[in-house]
mmCIF file of C-alpha atoms in Angstrom:
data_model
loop_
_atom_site.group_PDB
_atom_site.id
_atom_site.type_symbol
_atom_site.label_atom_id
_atom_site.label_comp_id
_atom_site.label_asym_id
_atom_site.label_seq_id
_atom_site.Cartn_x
_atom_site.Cartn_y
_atom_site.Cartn_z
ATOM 1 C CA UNK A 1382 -7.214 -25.733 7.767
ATOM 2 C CA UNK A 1383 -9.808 -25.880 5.089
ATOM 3 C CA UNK A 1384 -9.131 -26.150 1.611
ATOM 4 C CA UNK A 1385 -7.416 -22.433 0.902
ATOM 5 C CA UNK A 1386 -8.443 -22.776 -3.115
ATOM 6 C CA UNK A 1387 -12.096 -22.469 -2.026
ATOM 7 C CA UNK A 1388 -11.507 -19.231 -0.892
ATOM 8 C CA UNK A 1389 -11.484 -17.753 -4.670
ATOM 9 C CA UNK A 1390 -12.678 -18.228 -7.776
ATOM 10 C CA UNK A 1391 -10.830 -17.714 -11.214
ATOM 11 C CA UNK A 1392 -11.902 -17.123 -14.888
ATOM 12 C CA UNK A 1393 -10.667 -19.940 -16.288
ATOM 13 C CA UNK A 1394 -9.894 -18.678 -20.372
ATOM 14 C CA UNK A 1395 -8.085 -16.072 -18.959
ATOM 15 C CA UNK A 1396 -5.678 -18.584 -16.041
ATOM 16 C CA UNK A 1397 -4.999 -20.084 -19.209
ATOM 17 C CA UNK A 1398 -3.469 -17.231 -21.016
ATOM 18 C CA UNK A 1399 -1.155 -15.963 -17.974
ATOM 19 C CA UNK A 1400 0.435 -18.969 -17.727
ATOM 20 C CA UNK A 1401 4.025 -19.023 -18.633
ATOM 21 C CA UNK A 1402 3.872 -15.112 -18.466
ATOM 22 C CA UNK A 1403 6.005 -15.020 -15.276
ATOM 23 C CA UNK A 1404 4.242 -12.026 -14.144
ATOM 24 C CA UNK A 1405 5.022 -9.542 -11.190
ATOM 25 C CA UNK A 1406 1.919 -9.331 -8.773
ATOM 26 C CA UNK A 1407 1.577 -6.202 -7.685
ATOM 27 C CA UNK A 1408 -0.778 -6.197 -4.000
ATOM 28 C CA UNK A 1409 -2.549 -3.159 -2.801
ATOM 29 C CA UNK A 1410 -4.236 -3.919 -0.102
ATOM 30 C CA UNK A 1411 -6.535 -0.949 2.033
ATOM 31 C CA UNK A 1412 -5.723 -1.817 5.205
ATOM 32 C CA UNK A 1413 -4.325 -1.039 8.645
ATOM 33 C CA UNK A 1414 -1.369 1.692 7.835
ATOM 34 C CA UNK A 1415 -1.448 3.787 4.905
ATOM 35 C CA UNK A 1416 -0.214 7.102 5.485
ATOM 36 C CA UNK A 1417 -1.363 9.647 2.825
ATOM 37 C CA UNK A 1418 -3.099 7.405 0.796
ATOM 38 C CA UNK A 1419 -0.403 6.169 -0.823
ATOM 39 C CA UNK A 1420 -1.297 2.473 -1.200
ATOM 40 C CA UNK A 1421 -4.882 3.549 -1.975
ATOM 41 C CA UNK A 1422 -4.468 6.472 -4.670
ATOM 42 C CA UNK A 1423 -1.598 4.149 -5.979
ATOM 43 C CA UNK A 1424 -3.838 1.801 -6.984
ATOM 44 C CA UNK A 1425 -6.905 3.881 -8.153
ATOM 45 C CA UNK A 1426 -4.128 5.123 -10.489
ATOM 46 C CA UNK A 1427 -3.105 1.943 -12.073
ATOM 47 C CA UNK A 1428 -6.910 0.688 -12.220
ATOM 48 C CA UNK A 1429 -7.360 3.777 -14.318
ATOM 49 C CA UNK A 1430 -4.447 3.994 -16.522
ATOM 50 C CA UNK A 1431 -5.999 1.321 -18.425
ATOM 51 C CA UNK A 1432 -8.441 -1.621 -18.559
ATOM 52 C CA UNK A 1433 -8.103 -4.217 -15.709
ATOM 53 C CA UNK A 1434 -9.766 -7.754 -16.664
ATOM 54 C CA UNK A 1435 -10.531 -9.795 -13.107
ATOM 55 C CA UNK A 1436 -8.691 -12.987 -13.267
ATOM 56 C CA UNK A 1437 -9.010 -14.102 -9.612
ATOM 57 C CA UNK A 1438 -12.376 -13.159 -7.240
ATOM 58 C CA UNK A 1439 -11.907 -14.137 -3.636
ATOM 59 C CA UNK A 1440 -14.705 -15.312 -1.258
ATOM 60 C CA UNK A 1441 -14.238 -11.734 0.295
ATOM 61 C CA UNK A 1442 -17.762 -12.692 2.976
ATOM 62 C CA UNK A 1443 -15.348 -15.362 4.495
ATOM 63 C CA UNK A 1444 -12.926 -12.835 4.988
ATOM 64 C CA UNK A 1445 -14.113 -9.440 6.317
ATOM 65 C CA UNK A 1446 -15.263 -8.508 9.228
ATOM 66 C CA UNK A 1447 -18.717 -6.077 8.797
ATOM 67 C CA UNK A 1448 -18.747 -4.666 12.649
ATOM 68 C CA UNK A 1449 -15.361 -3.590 12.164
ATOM 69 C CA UNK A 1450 -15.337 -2.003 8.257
ATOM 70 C CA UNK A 1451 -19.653 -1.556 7.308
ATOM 71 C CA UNK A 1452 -21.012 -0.694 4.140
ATOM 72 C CA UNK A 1453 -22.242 2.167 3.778
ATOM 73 C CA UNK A 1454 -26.162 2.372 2.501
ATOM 74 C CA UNK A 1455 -28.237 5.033 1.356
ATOM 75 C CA UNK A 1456 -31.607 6.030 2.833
ATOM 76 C CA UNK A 1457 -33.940 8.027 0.568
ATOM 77 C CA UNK A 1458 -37.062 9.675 1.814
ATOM 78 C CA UNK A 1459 -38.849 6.226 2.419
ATOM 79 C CA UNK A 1460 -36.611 3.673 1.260
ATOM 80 C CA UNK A 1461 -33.201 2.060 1.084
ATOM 81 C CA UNK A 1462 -31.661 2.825 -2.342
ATOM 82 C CA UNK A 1463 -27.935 1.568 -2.680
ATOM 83 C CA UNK A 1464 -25.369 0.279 -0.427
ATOM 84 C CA UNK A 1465 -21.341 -0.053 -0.883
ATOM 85 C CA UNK A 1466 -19.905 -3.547 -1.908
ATOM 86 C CA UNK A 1467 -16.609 -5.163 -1.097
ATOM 87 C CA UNK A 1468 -14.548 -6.674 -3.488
ATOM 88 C CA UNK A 1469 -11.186 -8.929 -3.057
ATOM 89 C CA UNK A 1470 -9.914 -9.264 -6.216
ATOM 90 C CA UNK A 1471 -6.662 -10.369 -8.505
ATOM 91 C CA UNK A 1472 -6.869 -8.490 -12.154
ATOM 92 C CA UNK A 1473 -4.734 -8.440 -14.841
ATOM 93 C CA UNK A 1474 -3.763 -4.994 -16.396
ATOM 94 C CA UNK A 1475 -0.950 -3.369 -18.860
ATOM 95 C CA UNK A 1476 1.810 -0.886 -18.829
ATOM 96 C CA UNK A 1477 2.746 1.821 -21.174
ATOM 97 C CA UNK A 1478 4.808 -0.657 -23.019
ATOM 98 C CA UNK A 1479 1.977 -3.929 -23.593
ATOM 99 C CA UNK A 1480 3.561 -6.064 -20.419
ATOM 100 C CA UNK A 1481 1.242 -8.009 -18.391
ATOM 101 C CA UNK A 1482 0.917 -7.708 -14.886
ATOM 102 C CA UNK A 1483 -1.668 -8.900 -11.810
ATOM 103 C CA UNK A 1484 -2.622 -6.274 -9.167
ATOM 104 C CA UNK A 1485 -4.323 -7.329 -5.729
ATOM 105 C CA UNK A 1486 -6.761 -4.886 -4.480
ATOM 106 C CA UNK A 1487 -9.278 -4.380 -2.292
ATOM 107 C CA UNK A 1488 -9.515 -4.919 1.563
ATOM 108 C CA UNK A 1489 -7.343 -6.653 3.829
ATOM 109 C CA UNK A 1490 -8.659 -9.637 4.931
ATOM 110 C CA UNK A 1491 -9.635 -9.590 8.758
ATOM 111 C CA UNK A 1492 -9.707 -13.029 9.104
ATOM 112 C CA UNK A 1493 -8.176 -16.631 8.389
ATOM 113 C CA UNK A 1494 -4.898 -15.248 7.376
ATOM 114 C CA UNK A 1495 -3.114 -18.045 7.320
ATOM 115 C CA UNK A 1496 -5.263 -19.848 4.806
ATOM 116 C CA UNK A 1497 -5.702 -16.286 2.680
ATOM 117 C CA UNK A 1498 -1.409 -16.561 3.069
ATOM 118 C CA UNK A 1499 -2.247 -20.327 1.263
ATOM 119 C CA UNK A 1500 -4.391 -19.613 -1.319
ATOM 120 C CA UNK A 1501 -2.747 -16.463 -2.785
ATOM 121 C CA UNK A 1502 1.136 -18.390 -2.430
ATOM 122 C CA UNK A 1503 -0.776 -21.108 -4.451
ATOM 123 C CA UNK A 1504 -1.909 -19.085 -6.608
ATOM 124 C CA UNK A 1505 2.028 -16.805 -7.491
ATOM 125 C CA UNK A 1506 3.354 -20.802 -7.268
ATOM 126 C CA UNK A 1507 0.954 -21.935 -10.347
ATOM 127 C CA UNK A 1508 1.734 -18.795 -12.599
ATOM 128 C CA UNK A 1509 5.152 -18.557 -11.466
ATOM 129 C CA UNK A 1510 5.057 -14.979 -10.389
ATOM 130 C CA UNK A 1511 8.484 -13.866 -10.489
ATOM 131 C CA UNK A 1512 7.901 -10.806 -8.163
ATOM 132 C CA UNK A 1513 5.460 -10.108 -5.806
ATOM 133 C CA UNK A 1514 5.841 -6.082 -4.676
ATOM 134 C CA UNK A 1515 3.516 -3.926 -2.312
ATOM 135 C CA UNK A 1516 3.668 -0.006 -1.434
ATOM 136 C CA UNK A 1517 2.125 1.802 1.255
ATOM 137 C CA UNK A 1518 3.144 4.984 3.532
ATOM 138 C CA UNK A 1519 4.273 5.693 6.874
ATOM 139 C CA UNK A 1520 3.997 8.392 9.200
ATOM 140 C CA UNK A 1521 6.996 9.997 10.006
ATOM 141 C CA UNK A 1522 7.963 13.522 11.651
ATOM 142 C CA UNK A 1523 9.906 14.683 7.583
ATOM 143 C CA UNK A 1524 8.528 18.015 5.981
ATOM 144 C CA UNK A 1525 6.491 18.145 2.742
ATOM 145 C CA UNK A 1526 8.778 20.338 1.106
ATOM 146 C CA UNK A 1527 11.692 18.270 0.977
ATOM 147 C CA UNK A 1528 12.152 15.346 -1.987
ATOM 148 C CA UNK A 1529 9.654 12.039 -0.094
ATOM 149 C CA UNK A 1530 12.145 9.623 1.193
ATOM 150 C CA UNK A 1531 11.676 6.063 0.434
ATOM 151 C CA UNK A 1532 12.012 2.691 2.795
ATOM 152 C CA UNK A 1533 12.511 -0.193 1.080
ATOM 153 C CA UNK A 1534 12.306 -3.844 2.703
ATOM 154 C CA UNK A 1535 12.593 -7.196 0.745
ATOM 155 C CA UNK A 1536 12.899 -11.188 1.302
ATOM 156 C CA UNK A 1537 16.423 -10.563 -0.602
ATOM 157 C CA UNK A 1538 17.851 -8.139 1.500
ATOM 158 C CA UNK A 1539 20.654 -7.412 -0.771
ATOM 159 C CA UNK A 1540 18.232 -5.926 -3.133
ATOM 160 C CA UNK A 1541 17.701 -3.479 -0.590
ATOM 161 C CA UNK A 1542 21.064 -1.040 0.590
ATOM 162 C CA UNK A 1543 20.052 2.598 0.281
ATOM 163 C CA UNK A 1544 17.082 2.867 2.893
ATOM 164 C CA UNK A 1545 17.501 7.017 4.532
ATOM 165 C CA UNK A 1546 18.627 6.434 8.274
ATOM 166 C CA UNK A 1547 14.879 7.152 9.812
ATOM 167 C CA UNK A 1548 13.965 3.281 10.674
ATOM 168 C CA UNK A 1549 16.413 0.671 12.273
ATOM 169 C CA UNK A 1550 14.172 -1.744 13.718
ATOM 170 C CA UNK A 1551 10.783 -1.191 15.786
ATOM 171 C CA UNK A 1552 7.735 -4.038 16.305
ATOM 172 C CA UNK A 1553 4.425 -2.548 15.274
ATOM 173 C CA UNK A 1554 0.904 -3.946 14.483
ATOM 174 C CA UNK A 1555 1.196 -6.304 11.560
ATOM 175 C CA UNK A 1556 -0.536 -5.487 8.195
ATOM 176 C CA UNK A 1557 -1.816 -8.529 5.870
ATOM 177 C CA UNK A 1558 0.700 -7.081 3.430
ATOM 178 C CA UNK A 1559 3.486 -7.644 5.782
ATOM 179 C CA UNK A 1560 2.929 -10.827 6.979
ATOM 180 C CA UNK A 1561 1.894 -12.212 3.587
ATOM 181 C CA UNK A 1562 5.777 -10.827 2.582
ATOM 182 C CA UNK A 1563 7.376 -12.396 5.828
ATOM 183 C CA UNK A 1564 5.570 -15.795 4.403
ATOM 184 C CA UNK A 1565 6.536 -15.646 0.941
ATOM 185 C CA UNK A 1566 10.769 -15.418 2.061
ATOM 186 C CA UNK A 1567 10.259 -18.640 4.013
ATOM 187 C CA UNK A 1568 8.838 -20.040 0.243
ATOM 188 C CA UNK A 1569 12.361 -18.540 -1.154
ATOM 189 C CA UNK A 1570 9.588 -16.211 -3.293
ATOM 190 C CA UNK A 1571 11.303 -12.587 -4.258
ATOM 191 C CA UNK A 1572 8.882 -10.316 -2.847
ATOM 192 C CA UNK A 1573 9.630 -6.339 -2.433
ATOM 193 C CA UNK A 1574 8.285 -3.216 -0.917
ATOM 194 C CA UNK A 1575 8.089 0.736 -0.294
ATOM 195 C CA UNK A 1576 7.169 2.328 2.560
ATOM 196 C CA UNK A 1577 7.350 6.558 1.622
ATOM 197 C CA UNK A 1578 7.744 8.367 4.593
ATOM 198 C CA UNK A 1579 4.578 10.597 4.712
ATOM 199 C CA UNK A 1580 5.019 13.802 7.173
ATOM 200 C CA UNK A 1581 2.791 13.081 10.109
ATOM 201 C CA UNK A 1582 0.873 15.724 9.795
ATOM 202 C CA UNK A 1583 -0.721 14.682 6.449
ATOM 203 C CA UNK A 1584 -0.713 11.230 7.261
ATOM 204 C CA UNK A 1585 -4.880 11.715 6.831
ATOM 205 C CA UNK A 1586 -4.867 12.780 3.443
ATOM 206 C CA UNK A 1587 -3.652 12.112 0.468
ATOM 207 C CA UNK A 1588 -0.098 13.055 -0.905
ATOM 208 C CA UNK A 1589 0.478 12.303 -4.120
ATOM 209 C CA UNK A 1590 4.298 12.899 -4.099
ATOM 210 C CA UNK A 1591 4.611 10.358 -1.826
ATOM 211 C CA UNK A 1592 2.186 8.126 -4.905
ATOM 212 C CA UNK A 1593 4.738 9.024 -7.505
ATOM 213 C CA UNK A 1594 8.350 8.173 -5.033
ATOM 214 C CA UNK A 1595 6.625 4.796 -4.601
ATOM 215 C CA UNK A 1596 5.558 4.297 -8.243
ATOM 216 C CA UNK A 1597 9.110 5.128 -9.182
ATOM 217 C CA UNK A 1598 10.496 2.855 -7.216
ATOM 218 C CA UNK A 1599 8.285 -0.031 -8.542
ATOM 219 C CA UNK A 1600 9.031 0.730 -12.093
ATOM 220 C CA UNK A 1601 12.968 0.734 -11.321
ATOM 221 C CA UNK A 1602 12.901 -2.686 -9.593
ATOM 222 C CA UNK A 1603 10.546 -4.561 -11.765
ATOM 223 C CA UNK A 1604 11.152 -3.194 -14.986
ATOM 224 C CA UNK A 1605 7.413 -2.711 -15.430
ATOM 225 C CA UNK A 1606 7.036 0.728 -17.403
ATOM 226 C CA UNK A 1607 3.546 2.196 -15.396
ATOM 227 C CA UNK A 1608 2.587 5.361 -16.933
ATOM 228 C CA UNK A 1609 2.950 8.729 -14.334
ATOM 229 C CA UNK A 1610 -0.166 9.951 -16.486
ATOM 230 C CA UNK A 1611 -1.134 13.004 -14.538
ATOM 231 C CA UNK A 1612 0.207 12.442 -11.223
ATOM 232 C CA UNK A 1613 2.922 15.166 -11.711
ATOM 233 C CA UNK A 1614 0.256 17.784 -11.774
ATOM 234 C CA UNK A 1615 -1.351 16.560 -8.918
ATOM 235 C CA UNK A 1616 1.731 16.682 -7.252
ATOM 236 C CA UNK A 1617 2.122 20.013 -8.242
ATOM 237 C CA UNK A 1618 -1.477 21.307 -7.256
ATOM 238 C CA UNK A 1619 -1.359 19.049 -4.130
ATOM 239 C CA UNK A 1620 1.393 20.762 -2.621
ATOM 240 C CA UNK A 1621 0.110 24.474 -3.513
ATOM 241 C CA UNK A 1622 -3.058 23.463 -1.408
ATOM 242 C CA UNK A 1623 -0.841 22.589 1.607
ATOM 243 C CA UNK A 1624 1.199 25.530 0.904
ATOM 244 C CA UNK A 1625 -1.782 27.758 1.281
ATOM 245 C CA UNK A 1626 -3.259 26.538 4.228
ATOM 246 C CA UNK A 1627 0.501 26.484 6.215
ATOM 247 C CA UNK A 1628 0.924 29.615 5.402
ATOM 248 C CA UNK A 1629 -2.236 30.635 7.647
ATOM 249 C CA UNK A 1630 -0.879 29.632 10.777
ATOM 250 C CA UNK A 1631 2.466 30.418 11.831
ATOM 251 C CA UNK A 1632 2.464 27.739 14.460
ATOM 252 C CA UNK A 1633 2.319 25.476 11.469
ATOM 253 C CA UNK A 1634 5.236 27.117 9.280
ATOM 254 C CA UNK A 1635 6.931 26.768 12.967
ATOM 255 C CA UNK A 1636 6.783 23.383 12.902
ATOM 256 C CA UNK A 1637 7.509 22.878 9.027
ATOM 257 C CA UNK A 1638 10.442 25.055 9.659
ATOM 258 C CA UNK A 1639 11.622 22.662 12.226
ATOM 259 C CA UNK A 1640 11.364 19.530 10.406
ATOM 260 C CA UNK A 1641 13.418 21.450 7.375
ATOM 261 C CA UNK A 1642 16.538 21.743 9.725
ATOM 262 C CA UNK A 1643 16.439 18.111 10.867
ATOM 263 C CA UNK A 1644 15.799 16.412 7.422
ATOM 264 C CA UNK A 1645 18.599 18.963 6.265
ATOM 265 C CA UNK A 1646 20.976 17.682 9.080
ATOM 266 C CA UNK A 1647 20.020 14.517 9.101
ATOM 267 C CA UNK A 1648 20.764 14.209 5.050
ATOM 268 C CA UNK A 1649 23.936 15.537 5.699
ATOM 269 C CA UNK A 1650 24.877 13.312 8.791
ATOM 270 C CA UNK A 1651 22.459 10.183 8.645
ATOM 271 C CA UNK A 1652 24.354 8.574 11.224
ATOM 272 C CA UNK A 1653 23.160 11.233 13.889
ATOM 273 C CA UNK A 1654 19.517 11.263 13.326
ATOM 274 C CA UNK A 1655 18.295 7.328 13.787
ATOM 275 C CA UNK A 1656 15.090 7.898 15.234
ATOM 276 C CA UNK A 1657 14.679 5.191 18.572
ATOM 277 C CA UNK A 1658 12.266 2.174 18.524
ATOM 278 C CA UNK A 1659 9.812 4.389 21.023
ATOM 279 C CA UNK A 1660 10.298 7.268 19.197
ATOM 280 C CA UNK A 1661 8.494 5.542 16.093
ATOM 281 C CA UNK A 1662 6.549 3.549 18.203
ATOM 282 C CA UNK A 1663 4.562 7.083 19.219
ATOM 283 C CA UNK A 1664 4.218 8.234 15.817
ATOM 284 C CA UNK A 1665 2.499 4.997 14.851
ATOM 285 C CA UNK A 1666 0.041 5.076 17.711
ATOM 286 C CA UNK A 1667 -0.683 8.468 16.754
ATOM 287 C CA UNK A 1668 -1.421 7.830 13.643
ATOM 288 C CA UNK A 1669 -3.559 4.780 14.857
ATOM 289 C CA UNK A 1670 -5.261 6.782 17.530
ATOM 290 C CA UNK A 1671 -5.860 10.246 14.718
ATOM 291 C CA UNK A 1672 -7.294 7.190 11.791
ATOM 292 C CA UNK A 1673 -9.973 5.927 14.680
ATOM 293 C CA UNK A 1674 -10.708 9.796 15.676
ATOM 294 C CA UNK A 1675 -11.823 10.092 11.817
ATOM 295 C CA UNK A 1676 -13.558 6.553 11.432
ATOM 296 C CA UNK A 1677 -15.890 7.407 14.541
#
């Protein structure tokens, strides 16, 4: 394997003034699951809620693959004008309360995993990152107008002990995310995530109460205070949009009406409603097979 530290660079004044910080690492990653746009709108929102300063730039051309995710570019009458950049990046932001902490974002990588896996536990070993968390979403056959359930997983799994009874244990496609978390447990690093359970039929857009259950979660097991801001009243408007447009089609209220009864039942009797391995297994490759429809 080749060197992983030449895959980024870092701004060396700032390395300086992390160290000894113990910050959590927060990794956001647009990738290959993300029902709702949780991951994604989850991280707009903390990029916005105040200033981000890059600390680490990786060599993101060694690492993506252009026939499978292109830039888009601009024609204009006679002439190419712009075209979209990618960016892998490590920056250092604040919460509502002045506390430090590092936020991965941008694309996956799509290739050399294992030495991307290298360079970034290098990196959480030299400023002794004492937490390393993720979030993302997942489709799953729930209702939008029930509270968004949350699936935690962790390399401590007694951290963990309050996951709803929807997932027991299924193989899907891995996500960089995932396998970067399944590496850092065999380094004895504390690393965390949230999976909210996204109903399947918005898995395409974006839900923002499934933004906020995640963010919740975050702030509860880190101790990081990261500001709401508005989300609450996009939450609010999000949901009266959805609202409207079920309530044109009564095959749609149908099928919301449905998935009210079992999230009811299976709330009061978790033990009865463990969805099987092939079960989620389908509603992944739907998802899969609805995300290429879109990207085509």
């Amino acid at each position: 394997m080749m060197d992983p530290r030449l895959l980024y660079e870092l701004d060396p004044e700032l390395w300086e003034q992390m160290r000894g910080k113990r910050p959590v690492l927060i990794h956001l990653l647009e990738g290959y699951v993300d029902a709702g746009q949780t991951g994604r709108a989850l991280s707009r929102h903390l990029r916005a809620s105040s200033e981000h300063r890059t600390l680490v730039r990786f060599d993101h051309d060694a690492l993506h693959d252009y026939r499978s995710r292109r830039p888009v570019i601009t024609f204009d009458t006679n002439t190419w004008k712009s075209a979209t950049s990618f960016a892998l990046e490590i920056s250092v932001g604040t919460d509502a309360a002045g506390q430090e902490y590092l936020l991965l974002h941008g694309p996956e990588p799509d290739t050399q995993w294992e030495r991307a896996v290298a360079a970034l536990n290098h990196l959480v070993h030299e400023l002794d990152v004492r937490m390393v968390v993720t979030a993302s979403g997942a489709p799953v056959a729930v209702p939008h107008t029930r509270p968004t359930l949350v699936t935690g997983h962790s390399t401590d799994t007694t951290l963990i002990t309050d996951n709803p009874r929807m997932i027991d244990r299924v193989d899907v496609p891995a996500s960089f995310s995932s396998y970067w978390e399944l590496a850092l447990g065999t380094h004895d690093r504390l690393a965390l995530g949230f999976a909210a359970l996204v109903p399947h039929y918005l898995a395409q857009a974006t839900f923002h109460q499934a933004v906020v259950a995640v963010l919740e979660r975050i702030n509860q097991f880190t101790g990081l205070s990261l500001p709401l801001g508005d989300l609450p009243e996009q939450v609010v408007t999000n949901l009266a949009d959805i609202n409207s447009e079920m309530n044109g089609s009564q095959e749609v209220l149908e099928v919301v009406a449905t998935l009210e009864q079992q999230y009811d039942a299976m709330q009061a009797r978790p033990e009865e409603y463990l969805p099987s391995a092939e079960e989620l297994g389908a509603e992944f490759e739907r998802f899969l097979a609805d995300r290429e429809k879109d990207e085509e």
